[in-house]
Amino acid sequence: MASDAVFIHHPDSSGYKFDEEHPFDPLRLTLTIDLLKEVNALNDELIETPLPYPDEELLSLVHRTDYLAAVKQLSEQAPINDSGLLAQQFGLHTEDTPFFPGMHKAAMTIVSGSLAAADAVMTGRAKHAYHLAGGLHHAFPDRASGFCVYNDAAVAIKHIRQTYNARVLYIDTDVHHGDGVQWIFYDDPDVCTYSIHETGKFLFPGTGYVHEKGTDHGFGACFNVPLEPYTEDESWLESFNITLRKVLSAYKPDVIISQHGCDAHAYDPLSHIHCSMRIYAEIPAIIHELAHTYTDGRWIALGGGGYDIFRVVPRAWSLVWLTMIDHPISHGIAAGKVIALPDCWVKRWTSFSPLKLPTTWMDDPADIEPMPRRLEIADKNRTIQNIVIQDL
């Protein structure tokens, strides 16, 4: 009999670290796992460790062999002749995504975790699977981009298509458009990509407009919901609820893969969306419900972006797992209860955090300044959501 959920994590994922000053910090994995342990939602026996490296042929389902060779070469610790030219050719020379020692091994470990999560669900061993370190959605077949070296989500989707012949819905709630996954499957009618994000008019990667709907046989299997800067909870959730439910009803996938970047929070330093922890309680609750309605519960969740690593990421990512396992905390939050974070967790990490840590799972509304253009922003978002669903 299938278990309800499995938690996938390999400790070598923490090796995916560009440098000390880079905003993509694997400490957020440690913070989240520690928080889940403190609320008795996780322990070492429940964490499944995937094989450290997948078959490289699986990587080749998405990435070009010359790109894979370049990543391996640039991962060597010894100085490399012409490494600058090689890095530039494959997008590994930028401040966002610079090459680093051990890069190939760390990125491979992340791909392995997402593949393990996919297999756990598709074989029927579990209804749900969660891989925190996954969700590197900006990587392309021939280059790195946006902190992402290998596109683990796309590799997992290709594996599902090849091995299980299942129709996949990919849901991306990161504040940045899920461009890599979208373009990889842009002509595939059996992979539907849905991304809700801050409009590319103002934010990296500058794509994800409503007119991007797919091409050839894949036309109509790509959906983008670009939101206005400073969008708040009510408008974000209205856009998400209305558009996603329409997409699910029309597409009827066999499995859902969701990417849970949590950088649409008002505290996040790399975007302009102005939401609170409320959306991060409701996102997994909505996806959980829809998975049981449309895919017999088959749901694979991955991490993603999130750069306020102390105040936002641990709470947001924990809520995905708490929802998957029907933990009492998720039910209490849904009922509107104010629930405190474990005092020992707050004390343990206070000295590490540059800002005061929250003490409750949800934000105090008084801590997030309301936006003066709220109605105008909501109206613009409503126009977008109507365009998205007009043909569904």
Coordinates of C-alpha atoms in Angstrom, one line a residue:
M1 CA 0.0 0.0 0.0
A2 CA 1.3 3.5 -0.9
S3 CA 2.3 5.8 1.9
D4 CA 0.9 9.3 1.8
A5 CA 4.1 11.2 1.5
V6 CA 7.9 10.8 1.3
F7 CA 10.5 13.4 2.1
I8 CA 13.6 13.3 -0.1
H9 CA 16.9 14.9 0.9
H10 CA 20.6 14.3 0.2
P11 CA 23.1 16.1 2.5
D12 CA 25.3 16.7 -0.5
S13 CA 22.8 19.2 -1.8
S14 CA 24.3 21.7 0.6
G15 CA 27.3 21.7 -1.7
Y16 CA 25.3 23.7 -4.2
K17 CA 26.8 27.0 -3.1
F18 CA 28.2 29.7 -5.3
D19 CA 30.1 31.8 -2.8
E20 CA 29.6 33.3 0.7
E21 CA 27.9 36.5 -0.6
H22 CA 25.6 34.9 -3.1
P23 CA 21.9 35.1 -2.2
F24 CA 21.3 31.4 -3.0
D25 CA 22.3 29.9 0.3
P26 CA 21.8 26.2 1.1
L27 CA 21.5 27.0 4.8
R28 CA 17.8 27.4 4.0
L29 CA 17.6 23.7 3.6
T30 CA 19.0 23.1 7.1
L31 CA 16.7 25.8 8.6
T32 CA 13.6 24.2 7.1
I33 CA 14.5 20.6 8.1
D34 CA 15.4 21.7 11.6
L35 CA 12.0 23.5 11.9
L36 CA 10.1 20.4 10.8
K37 CA 12.0 18.3 13.3
E38 CA 11.1 20.7 16.1
V39 CA 7.4 20.3 15.4
N40 CA 7.7 16.5 15.2
A41 CA 6.8 16.5 11.5
L42 CA 10.1 14.9 10.5
N43 CA 12.9 12.9 11.8
D44 CA 16.1 11.3 10.4
E45 CA 14.3 8.0 9.9
L46 CA 11.6 9.6 7.7
I47 CA 14.1 11.4 5.4
E48 CA 14.9 9.3 2.3
T49 CA 18.4 9.8 0.8
P50 CA 18.5 9.4 -2.9
L51 CA 21.4 8.0 -4.8
P52 CA 24.0 10.7 -5.1
Y53 CA 24.2 10.6 -8.9
P54 CA 21.6 9.8 -11.5
D55 CA 22.3 8.0 -14.8
E56 CA 23.9 10.7 -16.9
E57 CA 21.7 9.6 -19.8
L58 CA 18.8 11.0 -17.9
L59 CA 20.5 14.4 -17.8
S60 CA 21.0 14.2 -21.6
L61 CA 17.2 14.0 -21.9
V62 CA 17.3 17.8 -21.2
H63 CA 20.9 19.0 -21.4
R64 CA 23.3 19.0 -24.4
T65 CA 26.4 16.8 -24.0
D66 CA 28.8 19.8 -24.7
Y67 CA 27.1 21.7 -21.8
L68 CA 27.4 18.7 -19.5
A69 CA 31.1 18.3 -20.4
A70 CA 31.7 22.0 -19.7
V71 CA 30.0 21.9 -16.3
K72 CA 32.2 18.9 -15.4
Q73 CA 35.4 20.7 -16.6
L74 CA 34.6 23.9 -14.8
S75 CA 33.8 22.0 -11.6
E76 CA 37.4 20.9 -11.2
Q77 CA 39.2 22.6 -8.4
A78 CA 42.5 23.1 -10.2
P79 CA 42.9 26.2 -12.4
I80 CA 41.6 25.5 -15.9
N81 CA 43.1 27.1 -19.0
D82 CA 40.6 29.3 -20.8
S83 CA 38.0 28.6 -18.1
G84 CA 36.7 32.2 -18.6
L85 CA 35.9 31.6 -22.3
L86 CA 34.3 28.2 -21.5
A87 CA 32.3 29.7 -18.7
Q88 CA 31.1 32.5 -20.9
Q89 CA 30.0 30.1 -23.6
F90 CA 27.7 28.2 -21.3
G91 CA 26.4 31.0 -19.0
L92 CA 28.6 30.2 -16.1
H93 CA 30.5 33.5 -16.0
T94 CA 27.9 35.8 -14.5
E95 CA 27.4 37.2 -11.0
D96 CA 24.1 35.3 -10.8
T97 CA 25.5 31.9 -11.9
P98 CA 29.3 31.7 -11.6
F99 CA 31.0 28.3 -11.8
F100 CA 32.4 26.9 -8.5
P101 CA 34.4 23.8 -7.4
G102 CA 32.2 20.7 -7.1
M103 CA 29.4 22.3 -9.1
H104 CA 28.7 19.2 -11.2
K105 CA 28.5 16.9 -8.2
A106 CA 26.2 19.2 -6.2
A107 CA 23.9 19.8 -9.2
M108 CA 23.7 16.1 -10.0
T109 CA 22.7 15.4 -6.5
I110 CA 19.8 17.8 -6.8
V111 CA 18.7 16.2 -10.0
S112 CA 18.9 12.8 -8.3
G113 CA 16.6 13.9 -5.6
S114 CA 13.9 15.2 -8.0
L115 CA 14.1 11.9 -10.0
A116 CA 13.7 9.9 -6.7
A117 CA 10.6 12.0 -5.8
A118 CA 9.2 11.4 -9.3
D119 CA 9.7 7.6 -9.1
A120 CA 8.3 7.4 -5.6
V121 CA 5.0 8.9 -6.8
M122 CA 4.8 7.3 -10.3
T123 CA 5.5 3.8 -9.0
G124 CA 2.7 4.2 -6.5
R125 CA 5.0 3.9 -3.5
A126 CA 3.7 7.3 -2.3
K127 CA 0.9 9.7 -3.1
H128 CA 3.1 12.7 -2.6
A129 CA 6.8 13.4 -2.6
Y130 CA 8.8 16.5 -1.5
H131 CA 12.3 17.4 -2.5
L132 CA 13.3 20.7 -0.9
A133 CA 16.6 21.2 -2.9
G134 CA 14.9 20.9 -6.3
G135 CA 13.2 23.5 -8.4
L136 CA 16.1 24.9 -10.3
H137 CA 13.8 26.1 -13.1
H138 CA 15.9 28.6 -15.0
A139 CA 18.6 26.3 -16.5
F140 CA 18.4 25.7 -20.3
P141 CA 19.6 22.7 -22.3
D142 CA 22.8 24.5 -23.3
R143 CA 23.4 27.0 -20.6
A144 CA 23.1 28.0 -16.9
S145 CA 20.9 30.9 -15.9
G146 CA 19.4 32.5 -12.8
F147 CA 21.3 30.5 -10.1
C148 CA 20.4 27.2 -11.9
V149 CA 23.0 24.8 -13.5
Y150 CA 20.9 21.7 -14.2
N151 CA 17.1 21.9 -14.6
D152 CA 16.1 19.1 -12.2
A153 CA 12.4 19.8 -12.7
A154 CA 12.7 19.4 -16.5
V155 CA 14.8 16.2 -16.1
A156 CA 12.2 14.7 -13.8
I157 CA 9.4 15.6 -16.2
K158 CA 11.2 14.1 -19.2
H159 CA 11.8 10.9 -17.1
I160 CA 8.1 10.7 -16.2
R161 CA 7.1 11.1 -19.9
Q162 CA 9.7 8.5 -21.1
T163 CA 9.2 5.9 -18.3
Y164 CA 5.5 6.3 -17.3
N165 CA 3.9 8.0 -20.3
A166 CA 2.0 10.3 -18.0
R167 CA 0.6 13.7 -18.8
V168 CA 2.3 16.2 -16.5
L169 CA 1.1 19.6 -15.2
Y170 CA 4.0 21.7 -14.0
I171 CA 3.0 24.5 -11.5
D172 CA 5.5 27.2 -10.8
T173 CA 4.8 29.7 -8.0
D174 CA 8.2 31.3 -7.8
V175 CA 8.1 35.0 -8.2
H176 CA 10.4 34.6 -11.2
H177 CA 9.0 33.1 -14.4
G178 CA 9.7 29.4 -14.8
D179 CA 11.4 30.1 -18.2
G180 CA 13.7 27.1 -18.5
V181 CA 10.9 24.5 -17.9
Q182 CA 8.5 26.4 -20.2
W183 CA 10.8 26.6 -23.2
I184 CA 12.0 23.0 -22.9
F185 CA 8.4 21.8 -23.2
Y186 CA 7.0 24.6 -25.3
D187 CA 6.1 22.2 -28.2
D188 CA 5.0 19.2 -26.0
P189 CA 1.2 18.8 -25.7
D190 CA 1.7 16.2 -22.9
V191 CA 3.4 18.7 -20.6
C192 CA 1.4 21.7 -19.5
T193 CA 3.4 24.5 -17.9
Y194 CA 1.7 27.0 -15.6
S195 CA 3.7 29.9 -14.0
I196 CA 2.4 32.7 -11.8
H197 CA 5.1 35.4 -11.3
E198 CA 5.9 39.0 -11.2
T199 CA 5.7 40.4 -14.7
G200 CA 8.8 40.2 -16.8
K201 CA 8.5 43.9 -17.5
F202 CA 10.3 44.6 -14.3
L203 CA 11.9 41.3 -13.2
F204 CA 14.3 38.6 -14.3
P205 CA 14.1 36.7 -16.6
G206 CA 11.9 39.2 -18.6
T207 CA 9.6 36.5 -20.0
G208 CA 6.3 34.8 -19.0
Y209 CA 3.8 36.9 -20.8
V210 CA 0.2 35.8 -21.5
H211 CA 0.9 35.5 -25.2
E212 CA 3.4 32.7 -24.6
K213 CA 1.1 29.8 -25.1
G214 CA 3.3 27.1 -26.7
T215 CA 4.1 26.2 -30.3
D216 CA 3.2 23.5 -32.8
H217 CA 1.5 20.6 -31.1
G218 CA 2.2 22.2 -27.7
F219 CA 0.2 25.4 -28.4
G220 CA -2.4 25.8 -25.7
A221 CA -0.4 23.8 -23.1
C222 CA 1.5 26.8 -21.7
F223 CA -0.1 29.3 -19.3
N224 CA 1.5 32.4 -17.7
V225 CA -0.1 34.7 -15.1
P226 CA 2.2 37.7 -14.9
L227 CA 1.3 39.9 -11.9
E228 CA 1.9 43.6 -11.2
P229 CA 4.6 44.7 -8.8
Y230 CA 3.4 45.1 -5.3
T231 CA 0.5 42.6 -5.7
E232 CA -0.8 41.6 -2.3
D233 CA -2.3 38.4 -0.9
E234 CA -6.0 38.9 -2.0
S235 CA -5.2 39.6 -5.6
W236 CA -2.4 37.0 -5.8
L237 CA -4.7 34.3 -4.5
E238 CA -7.6 35.3 -6.7
S239 CA -5.4 35.1 -9.8
F240 CA -4.0 31.7 -8.7
N241 CA -7.3 30.1 -7.7
I242 CA -9.2 31.2 -10.7
T243 CA -6.6 30.4 -13.4
L244 CA -5.2 27.2 -11.9
R245 CA -8.5 25.6 -11.4
K246 CA -9.5 26.4 -15.0
V247 CA -6.3 24.9 -16.3
L248 CA -6.7 21.7 -14.2
S249 CA -10.2 21.3 -15.4
A250 CA -9.3 21.6 -19.0
Y251 CA -6.0 19.8 -19.1
K252 CA -6.7 16.8 -16.7
P253 CA -3.1 15.7 -16.0
D254 CA -2.0 12.4 -14.6
V255 CA 0.5 14.0 -12.2
I256 CA 1.3 17.4 -10.8
I257 CA 4.9 18.7 -10.3
S258 CA 4.9 22.0 -8.3
Q259 CA 7.8 24.4 -7.8
H260 CA 7.5 26.3 -4.5
G261 CA 9.8 29.3 -4.8
C262 CA 8.8 31.6 -1.9
D263 CA 10.3 34.8 -3.1
A264 CA 6.9 36.6 -3.7
H265 CA 6.9 37.5 0.0
A266 CA 7.1 41.2 0.9
Y267 CA 10.4 40.5 2.8
D268 CA 12.2 39.0 -0.2
P269 CA 15.0 41.2 -1.3
L270 CA 15.0 40.2 -5.0
S271 CA 11.4 41.0 -6.1
H272 CA 8.6 43.5 -5.8
I273 CA 5.5 41.3 -5.0
H274 CA 4.1 42.2 -1.6
C275 CA 2.5 39.0 -0.2
S276 CA 2.6 37.5 3.3
M277 CA 2.9 34.0 4.6
R278 CA -0.8 33.6 3.9
I279 CA -0.2 32.6 0.3
Y280 CA 2.4 30.0 1.4
A281 CA -0.2 28.3 3.6
E282 CA -2.8 28.4 0.8
I283 CA -0.7 27.4 -2.2
P284 CA 0.0 23.8 -0.9
A285 CA -3.5 23.5 0.4
I286 CA -4.9 24.3 -3.0
I287 CA -2.5 22.0 -4.9
H288 CA -3.2 19.2 -2.4
E289 CA -6.9 19.5 -3.0
L290 CA -6.5 19.6 -6.8
A291 CA -4.2 16.6 -6.8
H292 CA -6.7 14.5 -5.0
T293 CA -9.4 15.8 -7.4
Y294 CA -7.6 15.3 -10.7
T295 CA -4.5 13.1 -10.3
D296 CA -5.5 10.5 -7.7
G297 CA -3.2 12.4 -5.3
R298 CA -0.1 12.2 -7.4
W299 CA 1.9 15.3 -6.4
I300 CA 5.6 16.0 -6.5
A301 CA 6.8 19.2 -4.9
L302 CA 10.1 20.9 -5.3
G303 CA 11.7 23.9 -3.6
G304 CA 13.0 26.9 -5.7
G305 CA 13.8 30.5 -5.0
G306 CA 13.5 32.3 -1.7
Y307 CA 16.1 34.7 -0.4
D308 CA 15.0 35.8 3.0
I309 CA 16.3 32.6 4.2
F310 CA 15.6 33.0 7.9
R311 CA 12.2 34.8 8.1
V312 CA 10.4 33.4 5.1
V313 CA 11.9 30.2 3.6
P314 CA 11.7 27.8 6.6
R315 CA 8.1 28.6 7.3
A316 CA 7.0 28.6 3.7
W317 CA 8.7 25.4 2.8
S318 CA 7.7 23.6 6.0
L319 CA 4.1 24.4 5.2
V320 CA 4.3 22.3 2.0
W321 CA 5.3 19.2 4.0
L322 CA 2.9 19.9 6.8
T323 CA 0.1 20.1 4.2
M324 CA 1.2 16.9 2.5
I325 CA 1.1 14.9 5.8
D326 CA -2.1 16.6 7.1
H327 CA -0.2 17.9 10.2
P328 CA -2.3 19.6 12.9
I329 CA -0.4 22.9 12.4
S330 CA -1.6 23.1 8.8
H331 CA -5.2 22.5 9.9
G332 CA -4.8 25.1 12.7
I333 CA -3.5 27.7 10.3
A334 CA -6.4 27.0 7.9
A335 CA -8.8 27.6 10.8
G336 CA -7.3 31.0 11.5
K337 CA -5.5 30.1 14.7
V338 CA -2.3 31.9 15.7
I339 CA 0.3 29.3 16.2
A340 CA 3.7 29.9 17.7
L341 CA 6.9 28.7 16.1
P342 CA 8.9 26.4 18.4
D343 CA 10.7 28.6 20.9
C344 CA 13.8 26.5 20.8
W345 CA 14.1 26.9 17.0
V346 CA 13.8 30.7 17.3
K347 CA 16.4 30.8 20.0
R348 CA 18.8 28.5 18.1
W349 CA 18.8 30.6 14.9
T350 CA 18.4 34.1 16.4
S351 CA 22.1 34.8 16.6
F352 CA 22.6 33.8 12.9
S353 CA 19.8 35.9 11.5
P354 CA 20.6 39.5 10.5
L355 CA 17.0 40.4 11.2
K356 CA 14.6 39.6 14.1
L357 CA 13.0 36.2 13.5
P358 CA 9.2 35.8 13.5
T359 CA 7.7 33.9 16.4
T360 CA 4.5 32.7 14.7
W361 CA 3.8 30.7 11.6
M362 CA 1.8 33.4 10.0
D363 CA 2.9 37.1 9.7
D364 CA 1.4 39.8 11.8
P365 CA -0.5 42.0 9.2
A366 CA 0.8 45.0 11.0
D367 CA 4.4 44.1 10.1
I368 CA 3.7 44.4 6.3
E369 CA 2.9 47.8 5.0
P370 CA -0.3 47.9 2.8
M371 CA 0.1 49.2 -0.7
P372 CA -1.7 52.5 -1.6
R373 CA -2.4 51.3 -5.2
R374 CA -4.1 48.1 -4.1
L375 CA -7.3 48.5 -6.2
E376 CA -5.5 49.6 -9.3
I377 CA -3.1 46.6 -9.0
A378 CA -5.9 44.2 -8.5
D379 CA -7.8 45.5 -11.5
K380 CA -4.7 45.0 -13.7
N381 CA -4.2 41.5 -12.4
R382 CA -7.9 40.7 -13.0
T383 CA -7.5 41.8 -16.6
I384 CA -4.6 39.3 -17.0
Q385 CA -6.4 36.4 -15.4
N386 CA -9.4 37.0 -17.7
I387 CA -7.1 36.8 -20.7
V388 CA -5.5 33.6 -19.4
I389 CA -8.8 31.8 -19.0
Q390 CA -10.7 33.2 -22.0
D391 CA -10.1 30.1 -24.2
L392 CA -10.5 27.5 -21.4

